[in-house]
Amino acid sequence: MLRDAPGADGDREEKSVSKAELELVAEGLEFPEGPVAMSDGSVILVEIRRKTLTRVKPDGRVEVIAELGGGPNGAAIGPDGAVYVTNNGGFNWVTRPDGTLAPHGVPADYPGGSIQRVDLKTGKVTTLYTEGGGRALRGPNDLVFDAAGGFWFTDLGKADDERMDIGHLYYAKPDGSMIVKARSGLMTPNGVGLSPDGRTVWVAETRTSRVWGFSITGPGQIGGSTDRFAAQHRVLGPLPGYQLLDSLAVEADGRVCVATIANGGITVFNPQDGSFGHVAVPDAITTNICFGGPDMRDAWITASSTGRLYRRRWPRPGLKLHFNA
C-alpha cells in the first residue's frame, strides 16, 4: 500500500492500495523493461536478456517484433510511428538466491551502447547513434520525446566490481542528424521524463535515489550551472534507507512516479512539496511504469526479476505522451 512520508499531504484514496489490486498480464518475460501502452490496448516493451522488442497483447499473448542484440533497455514511440530504443549493450546475468534474475557486470561480447529505430510494420532495425558529445555511448537507458519530436535520453554507463562510469543526459533527433550531451557528471542516470508544461526534464539517479529537475531552455539545452555543488536545480529525494531508483513516468498533474528497486514498487514524488509515497509491487526489482487507456489511468508496471508485466488502476491519470501508434 502507499504510505505517506512524514509531512506528506497524502491522497486518502491511495492508502487503500494493495498488491491484490495488481493484475498479472504476462509472465515468462526475460527481464522486461521500457513498457509503452499502445492505442490498440497492447503493450510494447523490451526484454533485456532476450534482446528483443516484444508486444504483449491485451489477452497476455506475447510476440517478438524485432531482435535487437546487446541489451535493449528503454522504448518510446517517435513522431514517425516507429519505436526508438535505448540499447545498453548487454549485461552478464546472475540468478539470485530466491531464483529471480538480475543483471551484473559487463559481458565479454559487449559491443557498446546505441540508439536504435524499429519499424513496427517490418521489424527492420536501424542503428542511429553509437556516440555523442565526443564519447562513445556506454549504457543508454531510458528516453522520452518532446513536442518538437526530439528526444532526451540517459546514458547510465557500465559498472563492474572495480569501476563505474560517470553518466550523462543527452538530446537527439530521430533522423540521426543531431545528438548533444546536455548534462554530464551524473551518478547512474536512469529514468527520464518531462513535466506537463515541457519546461522541466526529470532524471532519476539509481544509486543516489534522487530525482533531478533540470529547466529546459531549448532543444538539448538546460539552464543553470553544470557545477554539482551549485544548488540551481530541483531535487526530489533522496529516499531513506537502501532504495534504488529506476525508470519513471509523469502524472498529468506533474507528480513523478519512479520505479524503485530493493523496496520494490513505485515511489510517487510530489514536486510541489517534496513529499513522496510508495506503491508496493511483489518484485524487489521493479523497473518501469507507463500509463495508458482511455482515461490514462491504466498503469503498466514491469516486475523485471520475476519476468512479469502487471496492470492496475491508478488513482490519477498519467501524462499523455506526445506520440503513440
mmCIF file of C-alpha atoms in Angstrom:
data_model
loop_
_atom_site.group_PDB
_atom_site.id
_atom_site.type_symbol
_atom_site.label_atom_id
_atom_site.label_comp_id
_atom_site.label_asym_id
_atom_site.label_seq_id
_atom_site.Cartn_x
_atom_site.Cartn_y
_atom_site.Cartn_z
ATOM 1 C CA MET A 1 0.000 0.000 0.000
ATOM 2 C CA LEU A 2 1.024 3.619 -0.398
ATOM 3 C CA ARG A 3 2.338 5.033 2.830
ATOM 4 C CA ASP A 4 2.737 8.776 3.187
ATOM 5 C CA ALA A 5 6.156 10.094 4.024
ATOM 6 C CA PRO A 6 6.444 12.166 7.213
ATOM 7 C CA GLY A 7 4.886 15.523 6.488
ATOM 8 C CA ALA A 8 3.281 14.450 3.201
ATOM 9 C CA ASP A 9 -0.267 15.587 2.499
ATOM 10 C CA GLY A 10 -1.184 12.103 1.234
ATOM 11 C CA ASP A 11 -4.087 11.159 -1.010
ATOM 12 C CA ARG A 12 -6.522 9.172 1.112
ATOM 13 C CA GLU A 13 -7.631 7.033 -1.842
ATOM 14 C CA GLU A 14 -4.071 5.757 -2.291
ATOM 15 C CA LYS A 15 -3.764 4.457 1.258
ATOM 16 C CA SER A 16 -6.053 1.534 0.467
ATOM 17 C CA VAL A 17 -3.949 0.310 -2.462
ATOM 18 C CA SER A 18 -2.790 -3.289 -2.070
ATOM 19 C CA LYS A 19 -0.874 -5.862 -4.055
ATOM 20 C CA ALA A 20 -4.146 -7.679 -4.637
ATOM 21 C CA GLU A 21 -5.198 -4.887 -6.987
ATOM 22 C CA LEU A 22 -2.374 -5.772 -9.363
ATOM 23 C CA GLU A 23 -3.484 -7.762 -12.404
ATOM 24 C CA LEU A 24 -0.895 -10.148 -13.815
ATOM 25 C CA VAL A 25 -0.979 -9.677 -17.593
ATOM 26 C CA ALA A 26 2.049 -11.678 -18.750
ATOM 27 C CA GLU A 27 4.859 -13.729 -17.250
ATOM 28 C CA GLY A 28 7.858 -15.684 -18.522
ATOM 29 C CA LEU A 29 9.408 -12.496 -19.896
ATOM 30 C CA GLU A 30 13.201 -12.196 -19.787
ATOM 31 C CA PHE A 31 13.805 -9.076 -17.721
ATOM 32 C CA PRO A 32 11.159 -6.778 -19.238
ATOM 33 C CA GLU A 33 11.570 -3.001 -19.197
ATOM 34 C CA GLY A 34 10.520 0.098 -21.161
ATOM 35 C CA PRO A 35 6.752 -0.514 -21.459
ATOM 36 C CA VAL A 36 4.757 1.597 -23.922
ATOM 37 C CA ALA A 37 0.952 1.492 -23.759
ATOM 38 C CA MET A 38 -0.297 1.345 -27.347
ATOM 39 C CA SER A 39 -3.564 2.690 -28.750
ATOM 40 C CA ASP A 40 -4.828 -0.823 -29.533
ATOM 41 C CA GLY A 41 -4.578 -1.913 -25.881
ATOM 42 C CA SER A 42 -1.342 -3.854 -26.290
ATOM 43 C CA VAL A 43 1.927 -3.014 -24.556
ATOM 44 C CA ILE A 44 5.268 -2.887 -26.327
ATOM 45 C CA LEU A 45 8.310 -3.489 -24.149
ATOM 46 C CA VAL A 46 11.895 -4.655 -24.329
ATOM 47 C CA GLU A 47 13.258 -7.886 -22.899
ATOM 48 C CA ILE A 48 16.834 -7.125 -21.941
ATOM 49 C CA ARG A 49 18.078 -10.688 -21.509
ATOM 50 C CA ARG A 50 16.186 -11.960 -24.551
ATOM 51 C CA LYS A 51 17.473 -8.936 -26.558
ATOM 52 C CA THR A 52 14.111 -8.279 -28.190
ATOM 53 C CA LEU A 53 11.416 -5.707 -28.733
ATOM 54 C CA THR A 54 8.238 -7.516 -27.727
ATOM 55 C CA ARG A 55 4.493 -6.922 -27.882
ATOM 56 C CA VAL A 56 2.193 -8.124 -25.103
ATOM 57 C CA LYS A 57 -1.360 -8.320 -26.397
ATOM 58 C CA PRO A 58 -4.388 -7.495 -24.214
ATOM 59 C CA ASP A 59 -5.036 -11.207 -23.626
ATOM 60 C CA GLY A 60 -1.438 -11.743 -22.435
ATOM 61 C CA ARG A 61 -0.089 -13.364 -25.575
ATOM 62 C CA VAL A 62 3.497 -12.400 -26.358
ATOM 63 C CA GLU A 63 5.076 -11.882 -29.775
ATOM 64 C CA VAL A 64 8.544 -10.739 -30.765
ATOM 65 C CA ILE A 65 8.633 -7.646 -33.002
ATOM 66 C CA ALA A 66 12.395 -7.459 -33.546
ATOM 67 C CA GLU A 67 15.706 -8.985 -32.473
ATOM 68 C CA LEU A 68 17.853 -6.100 -31.218
ATOM 69 C CA GLY A 69 21.021 -7.640 -29.822
ATOM 70 C CA GLY A 70 23.011 -6.097 -26.973
ATOM 71 C CA GLY A 71 20.730 -5.036 -24.149
ATOM 72 C CA PRO A 72 17.578 -3.116 -25.155
ATOM 73 C CA ASN A 73 16.651 -1.057 -22.096
ATOM 74 C CA GLY A 74 14.040 1.606 -22.927
ATOM 75 C CA ALA A 75 11.495 2.248 -25.678
ATOM 76 C CA ALA A 76 9.357 5.123 -26.921
ATOM 77 C CA ILE A 77 7.196 5.910 -29.949
ATOM 78 C CA GLY A 78 8.603 8.660 -32.153
ATOM 79 C CA PRO A 79 6.812 11.204 -34.385
ATOM 80 C CA ASP A 80 7.027 8.815 -37.354
ATOM 81 C CA GLY A 81 5.284 5.983 -35.504
ATOM 82 C CA ALA A 82 8.460 3.922 -35.168
ATOM 83 C CA VAL A 83 9.822 2.643 -31.861
ATOM 84 C CA TYR A 84 13.089 4.123 -30.634
ATOM 85 C CA VAL A 85 15.185 2.008 -28.290
ATOM 86 C CA THR A 86 17.992 2.818 -25.894
ATOM 87 C CA ASN A 87 20.360 -0.176 -26.017
ATOM 88 C CA ASN A 88 22.810 -0.571 -23.115
ATOM 89 C CA GLY A 89 24.983 -3.128 -24.919
ATOM 90 C CA GLY A 90 24.109 -6.053 -22.662
ATOM 91 C CA PHE A 91 24.844 -7.480 -19.223
ATOM 92 C CA ASN A 92 26.090 -10.579 -17.535
ATOM 93 C CA TRP A 93 23.291 -12.258 -15.588
ATOM 94 C CA VAL A 94 23.046 -13.870 -12.166
ATOM 95 C CA THR A 95 20.336 -15.932 -10.531
ATOM 96 C CA ARG A 96 19.565 -14.609 -7.048
ATOM 97 C CA PRO A 97 19.031 -16.941 -4.059
ATOM 98 C CA ASP A 98 15.249 -16.721 -4.484
ATOM 99 C CA GLY A 99 15.523 -17.856 -8.114
ATOM 100 C CA THR A 100 14.915 -14.437 -9.659
ATOM 101 C CA LEU A 101 17.108 -12.827 -12.299
ATOM 102 C CA ALA A 102 19.408 -9.807 -12.024
ATOM 103 C CA PRO A 103 21.952 -8.085 -14.307
ATOM 104 C CA HIS A 104 25.562 -7.919 -13.179
ATOM 105 C CA GLY A 105 28.646 -6.533 -14.878
ATOM 106 C CA VAL A 106 29.724 -6.231 -18.496
ATOM 107 C CA PRO A 107 29.588 -9.226 -20.881
ATOM 108 C CA ALA A 108 32.632 -10.381 -22.818
ATOM 109 C CA ASP A 109 30.866 -9.597 -26.124
ATOM 110 C CA TYR A 110 29.811 -6.069 -25.106
ATOM 111 C CA PRO A 111 29.603 -4.012 -28.347
ATOM 112 C CA GLY A 112 28.964 -0.602 -26.777
ATOM 113 C CA GLY A 113 25.714 1.293 -26.372
ATOM 114 C CA SER A 114 23.420 2.617 -29.095
ATOM 115 C CA ILE A 115 20.136 4.223 -30.057
ATOM 116 C CA GLN A 116 18.046 2.070 -32.401
ATOM 117 C CA ARG A 117 14.949 2.617 -34.526
ATOM 118 C CA VAL A 118 12.459 -0.199 -35.160
ATOM 119 C CA ASP A 119 9.866 -0.064 -37.945
ATOM 120 C CA LEU A 120 6.751 -1.624 -36.422
ATOM 121 C CA LYS A 121 5.397 -2.736 -39.807
ATOM 122 C CA THR A 122 8.502 -4.596 -40.980
ATOM 123 C CA GLY A 123 10.561 -5.165 -37.826
ATOM 124 C CA LYS A 124 13.556 -3.555 -39.533
ATOM 125 C CA VAL A 125 16.162 -2.294 -37.059
ATOM 126 C CA THR A 126 18.357 0.730 -37.786
ATOM 127 C CA THR A 127 21.161 1.971 -35.548
ATOM 128 C CA LEU A 128 21.038 5.775 -35.289
ATOM 129 C CA TYR A 129 23.731 6.649 -32.764
ATOM 130 C CA THR A 130 26.674 4.912 -31.125
ATOM 131 C CA GLU A 131 28.403 8.065 -29.878
ATOM 132 C CA GLY A 132 27.590 11.617 -28.912
ATOM 133 C CA GLY A 133 29.200 14.636 -27.334
ATOM 134 C CA GLY A 134 32.660 13.366 -28.162
ATOM 135 C CA ARG A 135 32.306 9.983 -26.457
ATOM 136 C CA ALA A 136 31.029 6.525 -27.216
ATOM 137 C CA LEU A 137 27.651 5.649 -25.734
ATOM 138 C CA ARG A 138 28.154 3.188 -22.882
ATOM 139 C CA GLY A 139 24.784 2.261 -21.433
ATOM 140 C CA PRO A 140 21.792 4.165 -22.862
ATOM 141 C CA ASN A 141 18.899 3.506 -20.531
ATOM 142 C CA ASP A 142 15.670 5.479 -20.981
ATOM 143 C CA LEU A 143 14.198 8.093 -23.341
ATOM 144 C CA VAL A 144 11.287 10.498 -23.774
ATOM 145 C CA PHE A 145 10.144 12.555 -26.776
ATOM 146 C CA ASP A 146 9.282 16.242 -26.551
ATOM 147 C CA ALA A 147 6.592 18.089 -28.514
ATOM 148 C CA ALA A 148 9.090 19.096 -31.217
ATOM 149 C CA GLY A 149 9.892 15.450 -31.984
ATOM 150 C CA GLY A 150 13.357 15.287 -30.438
ATOM 151 C CA PHE A 151 14.159 13.024 -27.519
ATOM 152 C CA TRP A 152 16.018 13.207 -24.238
ATOM 153 C CA PHE A 153 17.827 10.063 -23.136
ATOM 154 C CA THR A 154 20.043 8.931 -20.292
ATOM 155 C CA ASP A 155 23.319 7.051 -20.510
ATOM 156 C CA LEU A 156 23.790 5.306 -17.190
ATOM 157 C CA GLY A 157 27.109 3.804 -18.266
ATOM 158 C CA LYS A 158 28.531 0.457 -17.229
ATOM 159 C CA ALA A 159 29.886 -0.882 -13.957
ATOM 160 C CA ASP A 160 31.740 -3.926 -12.705
ATOM 161 C CA ASP A 161 33.408 -4.884 -9.437
ATOM 162 C CA GLU A 162 36.234 -2.367 -9.960
ATOM 163 C CA ARG A 163 34.825 0.771 -11.609
ATOM 164 C CA MET A 164 31.667 2.620 -12.625
ATOM 165 C CA ASP A 165 31.117 5.078 -15.479
ATOM 166 C CA ILE A 166 30.013 8.661 -14.982
ATOM 167 C CA GLY A 167 26.583 9.098 -16.561
ATOM 168 C CA HIS A 168 25.176 11.693 -18.946
ATOM 169 C CA LEU A 169 21.935 13.222 -20.207
ATOM 170 C CA TYR A 170 21.637 13.553 -23.985
ATOM 171 C CA TYR A 171 19.255 15.077 -26.512
ATOM 172 C CA ALA A 172 18.926 13.799 -30.072
ATOM 173 C CA LYS A 173 16.811 13.989 -33.210
ATOM 174 C CA PRO A 174 15.185 10.806 -34.548
ATOM 175 C CA ASP A 175 16.539 11.279 -38.082
ATOM 176 C CA GLY A 176 20.133 10.746 -36.918
ATOM 177 C CA SER A 177 21.155 14.345 -37.670
ATOM 178 C CA MET A 178 21.823 15.673 -34.153
ATOM 179 C CA ILE A 179 22.979 14.432 -30.768
ATOM 180 C CA VAL A 180 24.221 16.653 -27.940
ATOM 181 C CA LYS A 181 25.399 15.972 -24.408
ATOM 182 C CA ALA A 182 23.132 18.203 -22.333
ATOM 183 C CA ARG A 183 24.453 17.350 -18.871
ATOM 184 C CA SER A 184 27.421 15.329 -17.686
ATOM 185 C CA GLY A 185 28.648 14.267 -14.267
ATOM 186 C CA LEU A 186 25.515 12.354 -13.282
ATOM 187 C CA MET A 187 25.655 9.336 -10.981
ATOM 188 C CA THR A 188 23.859 6.435 -12.724
ATOM 189 C CA PRO A 189 21.134 8.466 -14.511
ATOM 190 C CA ASN A 190 18.255 6.139 -15.294
ATOM 191 C CA GLY A 191 14.637 7.217 -15.770
ATOM 192 C CA VAL A 192 13.834 10.374 -17.722
ATOM 193 C CA GLY A 193 10.579 12.245 -18.239
ATOM 194 C CA LEU A 194 9.118 15.661 -18.989
ATOM 195 C CA SER A 195 6.879 17.874 -16.874
ATOM 196 C CA PRO A 196 3.370 18.568 -18.232
ATOM 197 C CA ASP A 197 4.405 22.050 -19.400
ATOM 198 C CA GLY A 198 7.515 20.670 -21.108
ATOM 199 C CA ARG A 199 9.801 23.045 -19.246
ATOM 200 C CA THR A 200 11.474 20.530 -16.925
ATOM 201 C CA VAL A 201 13.279 17.286 -17.687
ATOM 202 C CA TRP A 202 13.286 14.901 -14.734
ATOM 203 C CA VAL A 203 16.196 12.458 -14.363
ATOM 204 C CA ALA A 204 16.281 9.691 -11.737
ATOM 205 C CA GLU A 205 19.687 8.646 -10.394
ATOM 206 C CA THR A 206 19.709 4.993 -9.422
ATOM 207 C CA ARG A 207 22.448 4.953 -6.794
ATOM 208 C CA THR A 208 21.630 8.241 -5.064
ATOM 209 C CA SER A 209 17.817 7.705 -5.027
ATOM 210 C CA ARG A 210 17.422 11.317 -6.133
ATOM 211 C CA VAL A 211 15.407 12.803 -8.998
ATOM 212 C CA TRP A 212 16.911 15.878 -10.637
ATOM 213 C CA GLY A 213 14.708 18.519 -12.253
ATOM 214 C CA PHE A 214 16.566 20.463 -14.961
ATOM 215 C CA SER A 215 14.997 23.564 -16.539
ATOM 216 C CA ILE A 216 14.861 23.305 -20.330
ATOM 217 C CA THR A 217 15.960 26.435 -22.200
ATOM 218 C CA GLY A 218 15.987 24.985 -25.730
ATOM 219 C CA PRO A 219 16.342 21.712 -27.664
ATOM 220 C CA GLY A 220 19.065 19.836 -25.811
ATOM 221 C CA GLN A 221 19.775 22.806 -23.563
ATOM 222 C CA ILE A 222 19.275 23.090 -19.822
ATOM 223 C CA GLY A 223 19.686 26.187 -17.680
ATOM 224 C CA GLY A 224 21.820 26.750 -14.622
ATOM 225 C CA SER A 225 25.365 25.860 -13.742
ATOM 226 C CA THR A 226 26.927 22.497 -14.549
ATOM 227 C CA ASP A 227 28.538 22.583 -11.108
ATOM 228 C CA ARG A 228 27.006 19.834 -8.954
ATOM 229 C CA PHE A 229 27.848 21.885 -5.864
ATOM 230 C CA ALA A 230 25.648 24.761 -7.034
ATOM 231 C CA ALA A 231 22.060 24.474 -5.776
ATOM 232 C CA GLN A 232 20.441 25.658 -9.004
ATOM 233 C CA HIS A 233 18.378 22.596 -9.877
ATOM 234 C CA ARG A 234 15.380 20.954 -8.272
ATOM 235 C CA VAL A 235 15.953 17.709 -6.395
ATOM 236 C CA LEU A 236 13.383 15.180 -5.171
ATOM 237 C CA GLY A 237 14.601 12.710 -2.547
ATOM 238 C CA PRO A 238 16.807 11.049 -1.541
ATOM 239 C CA LEU A 239 14.779 8.172 -0.178
ATOM 240 C CA PRO A 240 15.566 6.800 3.294
ATOM 241 C CA GLY A 241 17.466 3.565 3.798
ATOM 242 C CA TYR A 242 18.591 1.431 0.884
ATOM 243 C CA GLN A 243 16.378 2.197 -2.113
ATOM 244 C CA LEU A 244 17.429 2.497 -5.753
ATOM 245 C CA LEU A 245 15.578 4.358 -8.493
ATOM 246 C CA ASP A 246 14.933 3.059 -11.999
ATOM 247 C CA SER A 247 12.732 4.418 -14.797
ATOM 248 C CA LEU A 248 9.924 6.925 -14.372
ATOM 249 C CA ALA A 249 6.662 8.290 -15.731
ATOM 250 C CA VAL A 250 4.915 11.567 -15.016
ATOM 251 C CA GLU A 251 1.297 12.064 -13.989
ATOM 252 C CA ALA A 252 -0.963 14.633 -15.639
ATOM 253 C CA ASP A 253 -0.770 16.808 -12.508
ATOM 254 C CA GLY A 254 3.042 16.718 -12.534
ATOM 255 C CA ARG A 255 3.779 14.049 -9.932
ATOM 256 C CA VAL A 256 6.780 11.911 -10.762
ATOM 257 C CA CYS A 257 6.341 8.125 -10.448
ATOM 258 C CA VAL A 258 9.636 6.272 -10.207
ATOM 259 C CA ALA A 259 10.110 2.501 -10.199
ATOM 260 C CA THR A 260 12.002 1.547 -7.054
ATOM 261 C CA ILE A 261 14.438 -1.312 -6.501
ATOM 262 C CA ALA A 262 15.104 -3.101 -3.177
ATOM 263 C CA ASN A 263 11.892 -1.595 -1.767
ATOM 264 C CA GLY A 264 10.103 -2.999 -4.792
ATOM 265 C CA GLY A 265 7.352 -0.802 -6.175
ATOM 266 C CA ILE A 266 6.633 2.717 -7.380
ATOM 267 C CA THR A 267 7.674 5.832 -5.464
ATOM 268 C CA VAL A 268 5.386 8.790 -6.161
ATOM 269 C CA PHE A 269 7.082 12.178 -5.668
ATOM 270 C CA ASN A 270 5.068 15.381 -5.388
ATOM 271 C CA PRO A 271 7.260 18.208 -6.762
ATOM 272 C CA GLN A 272 5.048 20.833 -5.129
ATOM 273 C CA ASP A 273 6.150 19.994 -1.597
ATOM 274 C CA GLY A 274 8.761 17.253 -1.967
ATOM 275 C CA SER A 275 6.596 14.609 -0.301
ATOM 276 C CA PHE A 276 6.569 11.013 -1.510
ATOM 277 C CA GLY A 277 4.762 7.737 -1.015
ATOM 278 C CA HIS A 278 5.180 4.113 -2.056
ATOM 279 C CA VAL A 279 3.023 1.679 -4.051
ATOM 280 C CA ALA A 280 4.205 -1.868 -3.403
ATOM 281 C CA VAL A 281 4.843 -4.409 -6.170
ATOM 282 C CA PRO A 282 5.805 -8.046 -5.430
ATOM 283 C CA ASP A 283 9.235 -7.825 -7.064
ATOM 284 C CA ALA A 284 12.331 -6.257 -5.492
ATOM 285 C CA ILE A 285 13.495 -5.224 -8.970
ATOM 286 C CA THR A 286 10.501 -3.209 -10.140
ATOM 287 C CA THR A 287 11.853 -1.203 -13.057
ATOM 288 C CA ASN A 288 9.235 0.725 -15.056
ATOM 289 C CA ILE A 289 5.766 2.223 -15.128
ATOM 290 C CA CYS A 290 3.787 3.698 -18.007
ATOM 291 C CA PHE A 291 0.234 4.988 -18.365
ATOM 292 C CA GLY A 292 -2.440 4.322 -20.955
ATOM 293 C CA GLY A 293 -6.103 3.571 -21.540
ATOM 294 C CA PRO A 294 -8.939 5.946 -22.491
ATOM 295 C CA ASP A 295 -8.618 7.906 -19.245
ATOM 296 C CA MET A 296 -4.836 7.408 -18.840
ATOM 297 C CA ARG A 297 -5.397 5.654 -15.503
ATOM 298 C CA ASP A 298 -4.222 2.207 -16.580
ATOM 299 C CA ALA A 299 -0.742 1.785 -15.120
ATOM 300 C CA TRP A 300 1.520 -0.883 -16.608
ATOM 301 C CA ILE A 301 4.399 -1.984 -14.381
ATOM 302 C CA THR A 302 7.372 -4.209 -15.235
ATOM 303 C CA ALA A 303 8.474 -6.587 -12.489
ATOM 304 C CA SER A 304 11.770 -7.496 -14.070
ATOM 305 C CA SER A 305 13.440 -10.089 -11.849
ATOM 306 C CA THR A 306 10.302 -12.273 -11.923
ATOM 307 C CA GLY A 307 9.679 -11.626 -15.633
ATOM 308 C CA ARG A 308 6.181 -10.225 -15.213
ATOM 309 C CA LEU A 309 4.039 -7.394 -16.561
ATOM 310 C CA TYR A 310 1.328 -6.087 -14.244
ATOM 311 C CA ARG A 311 -1.592 -3.738 -14.759
ATOM 312 C CA ARG A 312 -3.534 -1.764 -12.176
ATOM 313 C CA ARG A 313 -5.827 1.219 -11.985
ATOM 314 C CA TRP A 314 -4.027 4.357 -10.851
ATOM 315 C CA PRO A 315 -5.602 6.981 -8.547
ATOM 316 C CA ARG A 316 -4.947 9.771 -11.062
ATOM 317 C CA PRO A 317 -4.357 9.968 -14.834
ATOM 318 C CA GLY A 318 -0.872 9.757 -16.232
ATOM 319 C CA LEU A 319 0.519 12.369 -18.579
ATOM 320 C CA LYS A 320 -0.282 11.569 -22.201
ATOM 321 C CA LEU A 321 2.903 11.268 -24.238
ATOM 322 C CA HIS A 322 3.368 13.322 -27.393
ATOM 323 C CA PHE A 323 3.423 10.341 -29.778
ATOM 324 C CA ASN A 324 1.779 6.928 -29.954
ATOM 325 C CA ALA A 325 0.854 4.339 -32.557
#
